[in-house]
Coordinates of C-alpha atoms and ligand atoms in Angstrom, one line a residue:
M1 CA 0.0 0.0 0.0
D2 CA 2.9 2.2 0.7
R3 CA 4.2 2.1 -2.9
I4 CA 0.8 2.9 -4.2
L5 CA 0.4 6.0 -2.0
E6 CA 4.0 7.0 -2.9
A7 CA 3.1 6.8 -6.6
I8 CA -0.1 8.9 -6.1
M9 CA 1.8 11.4 -4.0
S10 CA 4.5 11.7 -6.6
A11 CA 1.8 13.3 -8.8
E12 CA 1.1 16.1 -6.3
N13 CA 3.7 18.5 -7.7
A14 CA 4.5 16.7 -11.0
A15 CA 4.5 18.7 -14.2
D16 CA 2.4 16.0 -15.8
P17 CA 0.4 14.3 -12.9
A18 CA -1.4 12.0 -15.4
R19 CA 1.9 10.6 -16.5
A20 CA 3.2 10.2 -13.0
L21 CA 0.0 8.3 -12.1
A22 CA 0.1 5.9 -15.0
G23 CA 3.0 4.2 -13.1
V24 CA 0.5 2.6 -10.8
A25 CA -0.3 0.1 -13.5
G26 CA 3.0 -1.6 -12.8
L27 CA 2.6 -1.8 -9.0
D28 CA 1.6 -5.0 -7.2
V29 CA -2.0 -5.0 -5.7
P30 CA -1.8 -5.7 -2.0
E31 CA -3.4 -8.9 -0.8
S32 CA -5.3 -7.1 1.9
Y33 CA -6.4 -3.6 2.8
L34 CA -8.0 -1.6 5.7
G35 CA -11.7 -1.0 5.4
V36 CA -14.5 0.3 7.6
A37 CA -16.8 -2.7 8.2
V38 CA -19.7 -4.0 10.2
R39 CA -19.7 -7.6 11.3
A40 CA -22.4 -10.2 10.8
D41 CA -21.9 -11.6 14.3
E42 CA -22.7 -8.2 15.8
V43 CA -26.1 -7.5 14.1
S44 CA -27.9 -7.9 17.4
M45 CA -25.7 -5.8 19.5
F46 CA -28.2 -2.9 19.8
D47 CA -31.3 -5.0 20.3
G48 CA -33.7 -3.3 22.7
Q49 CA -32.1 0.2 22.4
A50 CA -33.9 3.2 21.0
T51 CA -32.7 4.3 17.6
R52 CA -31.0 7.4 19.0
D53 CA -28.9 5.5 21.5
K54 CA -27.5 3.0 19.0
D55 CA -23.8 4.1 18.6
P56 CA -22.0 3.7 15.3
R57 CA -18.7 4.0 17.2
K58 CA -19.4 0.5 18.6
S59 CA -20.4 -1.3 15.4
L60 CA -18.0 0.2 12.8
H61 CA -14.6 -1.4 12.8
V62 CA -11.5 -0.4 10.8
Q63 CA -10.1 -3.9 9.9
E64 CA -7.8 -5.6 7.4
V65 CA -9.8 -7.5 4.8
P66 CA -8.6 -9.5 1.9
T67 CA -8.5 -7.7 -1.5
P68 CA -11.2 -9.3 -3.6
E69 CA -10.6 -10.6 -7.1
L70 CA -11.4 -8.1 -9.9
G71 CA -14.3 -9.1 -12.3
P72 CA -15.1 -8.2 -15.8
G73 CA -16.3 -4.6 -16.2
E74 CA -15.0 -3.6 -12.8
A75 CA -12.2 -1.3 -11.4
L76 CA -10.1 -1.6 -8.4
I77 CA -9.5 2.0 -7.0
A78 CA -7.1 3.3 -4.5
V79 CA -9.4 5.5 -2.4
M80 CA -7.9 8.7 -1.2
A81 CA -11.0 10.1 0.4
S82 CA -14.7 9.1 1.1
A83 CA -17.6 10.7 2.9
I84 CA -20.3 9.8 5.4
N85 CA -23.7 9.2 4.0
Y86 CA -26.8 8.5 6.0
N87 CA -26.9 5.0 4.6
T88 CA -23.7 4.2 6.7
V89 CA -25.8 5.4 9.7
W90 CA -28.5 2.9 8.8
T91 CA -25.9 0.1 8.2
S92 CA -24.1 0.8 11.5
I93 CA -27.2 0.8 13.6
F94 CA -28.7 -2.3 11.7
E95 CA -31.9 -0.4 10.9
P96 CA -34.4 -0.8 9.4
M97 CA -32.6 -4.1 8.8
S98 CA -29.2 -5.6 8.7
T99 CA -27.4 -5.0 5.4
F100 CA -26.1 -8.6 5.5
G101 CA -29.5 -9.7 4.0
F102 CA -28.6 -7.5 0.9
L103 CA -25.2 -9.1 0.6
Q104 CA -26.7 -12.6 0.9
R105 CA -29.3 -11.9 -1.8
Y106 CA -26.8 -10.3 -4.1
G107 CA -24.4 -13.3 -3.5
K108 CA -27.0 -15.7 -4.9
L109 CA -27.1 -13.9 -8.4
S110 CA -23.9 -15.3 -10.0
T111 CA -20.5 -16.7 -9.2
L112 CA -19.1 -13.2 -9.5
T113 CA -21.5 -11.6 -7.0
R114 CA -20.9 -14.4 -4.5
R115 CA -17.8 -12.5 -3.5
H116 CA -20.0 -10.0 -1.8
D117 CA -21.6 -12.4 0.7
L118 CA -19.1 -12.3 3.6
P119 CA -19.3 -12.1 7.4
Y120 CA -18.2 -8.5 7.2
H121 CA -19.5 -5.6 5.1
V122 CA -17.1 -2.9 4.0
V123 CA -19.3 0.2 3.8
G124 CA -19.3 3.6 2.0
S125 CA -21.0 5.0 -1.0
D126 CA -18.6 7.8 -2.0
A127 CA -15.0 7.8 -3.2
A128 CA -12.4 9.9 -4.9
G129 CA -9.1 8.2 -5.9
V130 CA -7.1 6.6 -8.6
V131 CA -7.8 3.6 -10.7
L132 CA -5.3 0.8 -10.0
R133 CA -6.6 -2.0 -12.3
V134 CA -9.5 -2.5 -14.7
G135 CA -11.2 -5.8 -15.4
A136 CA -11.7 -7.6 -18.7
G137 CA -13.7 -5.7 -21.3
V138 CA -13.1 -2.2 -20.0
T139 CA -12.1 0.4 -22.6
K140 CA -13.0 3.8 -21.2
W141 CA -10.9 3.8 -18.1
Q142 CA -7.4 2.9 -17.3
P143 CA -4.9 2.6 -14.4
G144 CA -3.9 6.2 -13.2
D145 CA -7.2 7.8 -14.0
Q146 CA -8.3 10.2 -11.2
V147 CA -11.9 9.5 -10.5
V148 CA -14.9 9.9 -8.3
A149 CA -17.3 7.0 -8.1
H150 CA -21.1 7.3 -7.9
C151 CA -22.9 4.6 -6.1
L152 CA -25.3 3.0 -8.6
S153 CA -24.6 -0.7 -9.2
V154 CA -26.6 -2.3 -12.0
E155 CA -26.4 -5.5 -13.9
L156 CA -28.5 -4.4 -16.9
E157 CA -29.4 -7.9 -18.1
D158 CA -33.1 -7.0 -18.0
A159 CA -34.8 -4.8 -20.6
A160 CA -36.4 -2.8 -17.8
G161 CA -33.2 -1.0 -17.0
H162 CA -32.3 0.2 -20.4
D163 CA -34.6 3.3 -20.5
D164 CA -33.6 4.5 -17.0
T165 CA -31.0 2.4 -15.2
M166 CA -32.6 3.1 -11.9
L167 CA -35.4 0.8 -13.1
D168 CA -33.1 -2.2 -13.4
P169 CA -34.4 -4.9 -11.2
Q170 CA -30.9 -5.6 -10.1
Q171 CA -30.2 -2.0 -9.1
R172 CA -28.2 -1.6 -5.9
I173 CA -26.5 1.0 -3.9
W174 CA -22.7 0.3 -3.8
G175 CA -21.3 0.1 -0.3
F176 CA -24.8 -0.3 1.2
E177 CA -26.3 -3.1 -0.8
T178 CA -23.0 -4.4 -2.1
N179 CA -19.7 -5.0 -0.4
F180 CA -16.2 -3.4 -1.0
G181 CA -17.4 0.2 -0.4
G182 CA -15.6 3.5 -0.4
L183 CA -14.8 3.8 3.3
A184 CA -11.6 1.9 2.8
Q185 CA -8.0 2.0 1.2
L186 CA -9.2 0.1 -1.8
A187 CA -12.6 -0.3 -3.4
I188 CA -14.2 -2.3 -6.2
V189 CA -16.7 -0.5 -8.4
K190 CA -18.3 -1.2 -11.8
T191 CA -16.5 1.1 -14.3
N192 CA -19.9 2.6 -15.2
Q193 CA -19.8 4.1 -11.8
L194 CA -16.7 6.1 -12.5
M195 CA -16.6 9.8 -13.4
P196 CA -13.7 12.2 -13.8
K197 CA -12.5 13.9 -10.5
P198 CA -12.9 17.7 -10.7
A199 CA -9.4 18.9 -11.0
H200 CA -9.8 22.0 -8.8
L201 CA -10.9 20.1 -5.7
T202 CA -9.0 18.2 -3.0
W203 CA -9.5 14.5 -2.6
E204 CA -11.9 15.0 0.3
E205 CA -13.8 17.8 -1.4
A206 CA -14.2 15.8 -4.6
A207 CA -15.5 12.7 -2.5
A208 CA -18.1 14.7 -0.6
P209 CA -20.8 15.6 -3.1
G210 CA -21.2 12.2 -4.8
L211 CA -24.2 10.4 -3.5
V212 CA -26.2 13.3 -2.2
N213 CA -25.5 15.7 -5.1
S214 CA -26.6 13.0 -7.6
T215 CA -29.6 12.2 -5.5
A216 CA -30.7 15.9 -5.3
Y217 CA -30.2 16.3 -9.0
R218 CA -32.6 13.6 -9.9
Q219 CA -35.1 14.5 -7.2
L220 CA -35.2 18.2 -7.9
V221 CA -34.0 18.8 -11.5
S222 CA -34.4 15.7 -13.6
R223 CA -37.6 14.9 -15.5
H224 CA -37.6 11.7 -13.5
G225 CA -38.1 13.9 -10.3
A226 CA -39.7 17.2 -9.7
D227 CA -38.5 18.7 -13.1
M228 CA -37.9 22.1 -11.4
K229 CA -38.3 25.3 -13.5
Q230 CA -37.4 28.9 -13.1
G231 CA -39.4 30.8 -10.5
D232 CA -40.5 27.6 -8.7
V233 CA -40.8 28.0 -5.0
V234 CA -39.0 25.0 -3.5
L235 CA -39.5 24.1 0.2
I236 CA -36.2 22.3 1.2
W237 CA -36.3 20.3 4.5
G238 CA -32.9 19.9 6.0
A239 CA -31.4 22.6 3.7
S240 CA -28.0 22.6 5.3
G241 CA -27.7 18.8 5.5
G242 CA -26.3 16.3 2.9
L243 CA -29.1 16.3 0.4
G244 CA -30.4 19.8 1.2
S245 CA -27.3 21.7 0.8
Y246 CA -27.0 20.5 -2.9
A247 CA -30.7 20.9 -3.5
T248 CA -30.4 24.5 -2.3
Q249 CA -27.6 25.2 -4.7
M250 CA -29.5 23.6 -7.6
A251 CA -32.7 25.6 -6.8
L252 CA -30.6 28.9 -6.8
N253 CA -28.8 28.0 -10.0
G254 CA -32.0 27.0 -11.7
G255 CA -33.7 30.3 -11.0
A256 CA -36.0 28.8 -8.4
I257 CA -36.7 30.3 -5.0
P258 CA -35.6 28.0 -2.2
V259 CA -37.4 28.2 1.2
C260 CA -34.9 26.5 3.4
V261 CA -35.8 24.7 6.6
V262 CA -33.1 24.1 9.2
S263 CA -32.9 23.6 12.9
S264 CA -30.3 26.2 14.2
P265 CA -28.9 29.6 13.5
E266 CA -25.6 28.1 12.5
K267 CA -27.4 25.9 9.9
A268 CA -29.4 28.9 8.7
D269 CA -26.1 30.7 8.2
L270 CA -24.8 28.0 5.7
C271 CA -28.0 28.4 3.7
K272 CA -27.5 32.2 3.6
R273 CA -23.8 31.7 2.7
M274 CA -25.0 29.6 -0.3
G275 CA -27.2 32.5 -1.4
A276 CA -30.6 31.6 0.0
E277 CA -32.7 34.4 1.4
L278 CA -35.7 32.6 2.8
V279 CA -34.9 30.5 5.8
I280 CA -37.1 28.9 8.5
D281 CA -35.6 27.8 11.8
R282 CA -37.9 24.9 12.8
T283 CA -36.5 24.9 16.3
A284 CA -37.2 28.5 16.8
E285 CA -40.6 28.1 15.4
A286 CA -41.2 25.0 17.6
Y287 CA -43.4 23.2 15.2
R288 CA -45.3 20.2 16.7
F289 CA -46.8 18.5 13.7
W290 CA -47.7 15.4 15.9
K291 CA -49.8 15.9 19.0
D292 CA -49.0 12.3 20.0
D293 CA -47.6 9.1 18.2
N294 CA -50.8 8.8 16.3
T295 CA -52.4 12.2 15.9
Q296 CA -51.2 15.1 13.7
D297 CA -52.1 18.7 14.2
P298 CA -53.3 20.4 11.1
A299 CA -53.1 23.7 12.9
E300 CA -49.3 23.3 12.9
W301 CA -49.3 22.5 9.2
K302 CA -51.2 25.8 8.7
R303 CA -48.7 27.6 10.9
L304 CA -45.9 26.4 8.6
G305 CA -47.9 27.3 5.5
A306 CA -48.5 30.8 6.8
R307 CA -44.7 31.3 7.6
I308 CA -43.9 30.2 4.0
R309 CA -46.4 32.6 2.6
E310 CA -45.0 35.4 4.8
L311 CA -41.5 34.8 3.4
T312 CA -42.6 34.4 -0.3
G313 CA -45.1 37.2 -0.4
G314 CA -48.1 34.9 -0.4
E315 CA -46.9 31.9 -2.5
D316 CA -47.1 28.2 -1.7
P317 CA -44.3 25.8 -2.7
D318 CA -44.4 24.4 -6.2
I319 CA -42.1 21.7 -5.0
V320 CA -41.5 20.2 -1.6
F321 CA -38.1 18.4 -1.3
E322 CA -38.9 15.6 1.2
H323 CA -36.8 13.2 3.1
P324 CA -37.5 13.6 6.9
G325 CA -40.6 11.4 6.3
R326 CA -43.2 10.6 8.9
E327 CA -42.5 13.6 11.0
T328 CA -43.0 16.2 8.2
F329 CA -44.8 14.4 5.4
G330 CA -48.4 15.5 6.4
A331 CA -47.2 19.1 6.6
S332 CA -45.4 18.7 3.2
V333 CA -48.6 17.6 1.5
F334 CA -50.6 20.3 3.0
V335 CA -48.3 23.2 2.2
A336 CA -47.6 22.3 -1.4
K337 CA -49.2 24.5 -3.9
R338 CA -52.4 23.5 -5.8
G339 CA -51.0 21.2 -8.6
G340 CA -47.7 21.1 -6.8
T341 CA -45.2 18.2 -6.3
I342 CA -44.0 16.5 -3.2
V343 CA -40.9 14.6 -4.2
T344 CA -39.5 12.1 -1.6
C345 CA -36.4 10.0 -1.4
A346 CA -36.4 9.0 2.2
S347 CA -38.0 8.6 5.6
T348 CA -35.4 9.4 8.2
S349 CA -38.0 9.9 11.0
G350 CA -40.1 6.9 10.0
F351 CA -41.3 5.4 6.9
E352 CA -45.0 5.0 7.7
H353 CA -46.2 8.4 6.5
Q354 CA -49.6 9.8 7.2
Y355 CA -51.2 12.7 5.4
D356 CA -54.7 14.0 4.8
N357 CA -55.5 12.8 1.3
R358 CA -58.1 15.4 0.7
Y359 CA -55.4 18.0 0.4
L360 CA -53.7 15.9 -2.3
W361 CA -56.6 15.0 -4.6
M362 CA -58.7 18.1 -4.2
H363 CA -55.8 20.3 -4.9
L364 CA -54.4 18.0 -7.7
K365 CA -51.0 17.6 -6.1
R366 CA -48.7 14.6 -6.8
I367 CA -46.3 12.6 -4.8
V368 CA -43.2 11.5 -6.7
G369 CA -40.8 8.8 -5.4
S370 CA -37.2 9.3 -6.2
H371 CA -34.1 7.2 -5.5
F372 CA -30.4 7.9 -6.2
A373 CA -29.8 8.7 -9.9
N374 CA -28.9 7.0 -13.1
Y375 CA -25.4 7.2 -14.6
H376 CA -26.4 10.2 -16.9
E377 CA -27.9 12.1 -13.9
A378 CA -24.9 11.4 -11.8
W379 CA -22.6 12.6 -14.5
Q380 CA -24.6 15.8 -15.0
A381 CA -24.5 16.4 -11.2
N382 CA -20.7 15.8 -11.2
R383 CA -20.4 18.2 -14.1
L384 CA -22.0 20.9 -12.1
I385 CA -19.3 20.4 -9.6
D386 CA -16.6 20.3 -12.2
L387 CA -18.0 23.6 -13.7
G388 CA -18.0 25.3 -10.2
L389 CA -21.7 25.8 -10.5
V390 CA -22.2 23.6 -7.4
H391 CA -19.7 23.5 -4.6
P392 CA -18.9 20.8 -2.0
T393 CA -20.4 21.6 1.4
L394 CA -17.8 19.7 3.3
S395 CA -17.8 21.0 6.9
K396 CA -15.4 18.5 8.6
T397 CA -13.0 15.7 7.8
F398 CA -12.0 12.8 9.9
P399 CA -9.2 10.2 9.5
M400 CA -10.5 6.8 8.6
E401 CA -9.8 5.4 12.1
Q402 CA -12.4 7.8 13.4
T403 CA -15.2 6.9 10.9
G404 CA -17.3 5.8 13.8
Q405 CA -17.2 9.2 15.4
A406 CA -17.9 10.8 12.0
T407 CA -20.9 8.6 11.5
Y408 CA -22.1 9.2 15.1
E409 CA -22.1 13.0 14.4
V410 CA -24.3 12.5 11.3
H411 CA -26.6 10.2 13.3
R412 CA -27.0 12.8 16.0
N413 CA -27.5 15.6 13.4
A414 CA -24.6 17.4 14.9
H415 CA -23.1 18.1 11.4
Q416 CA -23.6 20.5 8.6
G417 CA -23.3 19.7 4.9
K418 CA -21.1 16.7 4.4
V419 CA -18.6 15.0 6.7
G420 CA -15.5 13.7 4.9
V421 CA -13.1 10.9 5.7
L422 CA -9.5 10.6 4.6
C423 CA -8.7 7.1 3.5
L424 CA -5.2 6.9 1.9
A425 CA -4.7 10.6 1.7
P426 CA -2.4 11.4 4.7
E427 CA -3.7 14.9 5.1
E428 CA -6.3 17.4 3.9
G429 CA -5.7 19.7 0.9
L430 CA -4.1 17.3 -1.5
G431 CA -5.2 16.4 -5.0
V432 CA -5.8 19.8 -6.6
R433 CA -4.6 19.4 -10.2
D434 CA -5.8 22.8 -11.6
P435 CA -4.6 25.6 -9.3
E436 CA -5.9 28.3 -11.7
K437 CA -9.4 26.9 -11.6
R438 CA -9.1 26.5 -7.8
A439 CA -8.2 30.1 -7.5
R440 CA -11.2 31.1 -9.5
H441 CA -13.5 29.2 -7.2
S442 CA -11.6 29.3 -3.9
E443 CA -13.7 32.1 -2.3
A444 CA -17.0 30.3 -3.0
I445 CA -15.6 26.8 -2.0
N446 CA -14.4 28.3 1.3
R447 CA -17.7 30.1 1.9
F448 CA -19.8 26.9 1.3
R449 CA -17.4 24.9 3.5
G450 CA -17.5 27.5 6.3
V451 CA -13.8 28.0 6.4
Ligands
NAP1 N1 -33.0 7.5 -1.8 C1 -31.8 7.9 -1.9 O1 -31.2 7.8 -2.9 C2 -31.2 8.7 -0.8 C3 -30.0 9.4 -1.1 C4 -29.4 10.2 0.0 C5 -30.0 10.2 1.2 N2 -31.2 9.5 1.4 C6 -31.8 9.5 2.8 O2 -32.3 10.9 2.9 C7 -32.1 11.3 4.3 C8 -31.4 12.5 4.5 O3 -30.0 12.3 4.0 P1 -29.0 13.4 4.1 O4 -27.7 12.9 3.6 O5 -29.5 14.7 3.7 O6 -28.9 13.4 5.8 P2 -28.4 14.6 6.7 O7 -27.0 15.2 6.2 O8 -28.5 14.1 8.1 O9 -29.4 15.8 6.4 C9 -30.8 15.6 6.7 C10 -31.3 16.9 7.4 O10 -32.8 16.7 7.6 C11 -33.2 17.4 8.7 N3 -34.1 16.5 9.4 C12 -33.7 15.4 10.1 N4 -34.8 14.9 10.8 C13 -35.8 15.8 10.6 C14 -37.1 15.8 11.1 N5 -37.6 15.0 11.9 N6 -37.8 16.9 10.7 C15 -37.4 17.9 9.9 N7 -36.1 17.9 9.4 C16 -35.3 16.8 9.8 C17 -31.9 17.8 9.5 O11 -31.8 19.2 9.3 P3 -32.2 20.3 10.3 O12 -32.0 19.7 11.7 O13 -31.3 21.5 10.1 O14 -33.7 20.6 10.1 C18 -30.8 17.0 8.8 O15 -29.6 17.8 8.8 C19 -31.6 10.0 5.1 O16 -32.7 9.2 5.6 C20 -30.9 9.2 3.9 O17 -30.8 7.8 4.2 C21 -31.8 8.8 0.4

């Protein structure tokens, strides 16, 4: 591993980094590597505890694992940096179910996928790094390429996936429903997960947007999601969080009017730094959408709606960007404009939603389900980062040994934007290959990162 890192570091100040990196093709691949994993014999460790009390620091282990064999159409990448996604929170607390069930199911598909069914699960759905090897049949990528990986794994053997790859019946999220994820020194991806690393970003900045940026792109911008247009009022829950901080930028870039919901003045500040003007602090407003576990309070939905109108000059949201789920969904359906769209990709606070259907049908609203993004959408989202039209919202970076702590902070909602993890990168700030472009965007990058 040392020789691989040495080769990558030699590109830091090289006149021709691409040439320096091509040398990785001649290096031996180590037989094992360090990865962040949960263990099959620990899936019951939190039984009986409340969700909030389940501690990722206890279940995520940094451990040595054997390097898997490389299959056709795959790439082995040296991971310089990765990021925490909420799916690693779910994996680490074994909710709503243990991810070992996903690995077992995937393992039954073919002799190649059988590799994934192991008593440990190396997690992580983001990565920025360098391609070390490519498998048989790969023509577009080669050793030495500096890449970021999106997390859509598809087999594409069924016709259903060939219009929109998210509809492939064998669609999986890499590092969550597959093994060999990005929170590790090495990772295995399909080469149709690879995208060029934006040259003006550090490794940890480049790794941060991936999953959430692509998801927000499909959910808000793509025709498969809310198909946002200029002037749309967009209510964005968790607007300073992983998904929300990218949705806010896309709303502003697309000429829409984001109404950002956050839970503290610090989080409101990030929204304002990104350029949003209309921000609601849900803690200060003390909304109580539920009177008790089974009863919602429409008066509170109305209070939220009135606040939105107050901020927008009387308009209701054309689009509600939903992911908190049970806690907010009734309010989201209520406040959406007549004919508006509630687009949802998650249920952080509970997946059994309740809403008053009269507000949906009588006011001709629609609920759209959205999940990650196809390769084209992920590519478009990465292109926005590359063009400097969307910036990473990386607020904090941890060494890989502290991935448990990093995940704990996301679980406890004590973070802003994205939380990064250094894998092979020995320190922050490495990997910028285009200093001029960096200089052009550095003010905005620092502002969005809060540094
Ligand atoms: N389907 C997909 O492809 C996909 C992709 C990415 C993420 N997800 C899911 O989407 C969810 C959010 O992911 P993320 O990366 O954005 O997480 P995140 O970084 O934790 O941000 C979510 C934000 O939502 C807000 N929030 C949390 N609970 C809430 C509640 N009960 N009521 C109102 N707001 C609440 C919080 O902001 P404030 O406290 O500031 O309000 C939080 O910062 C997770 O469940 C994740 O698994 C799904």
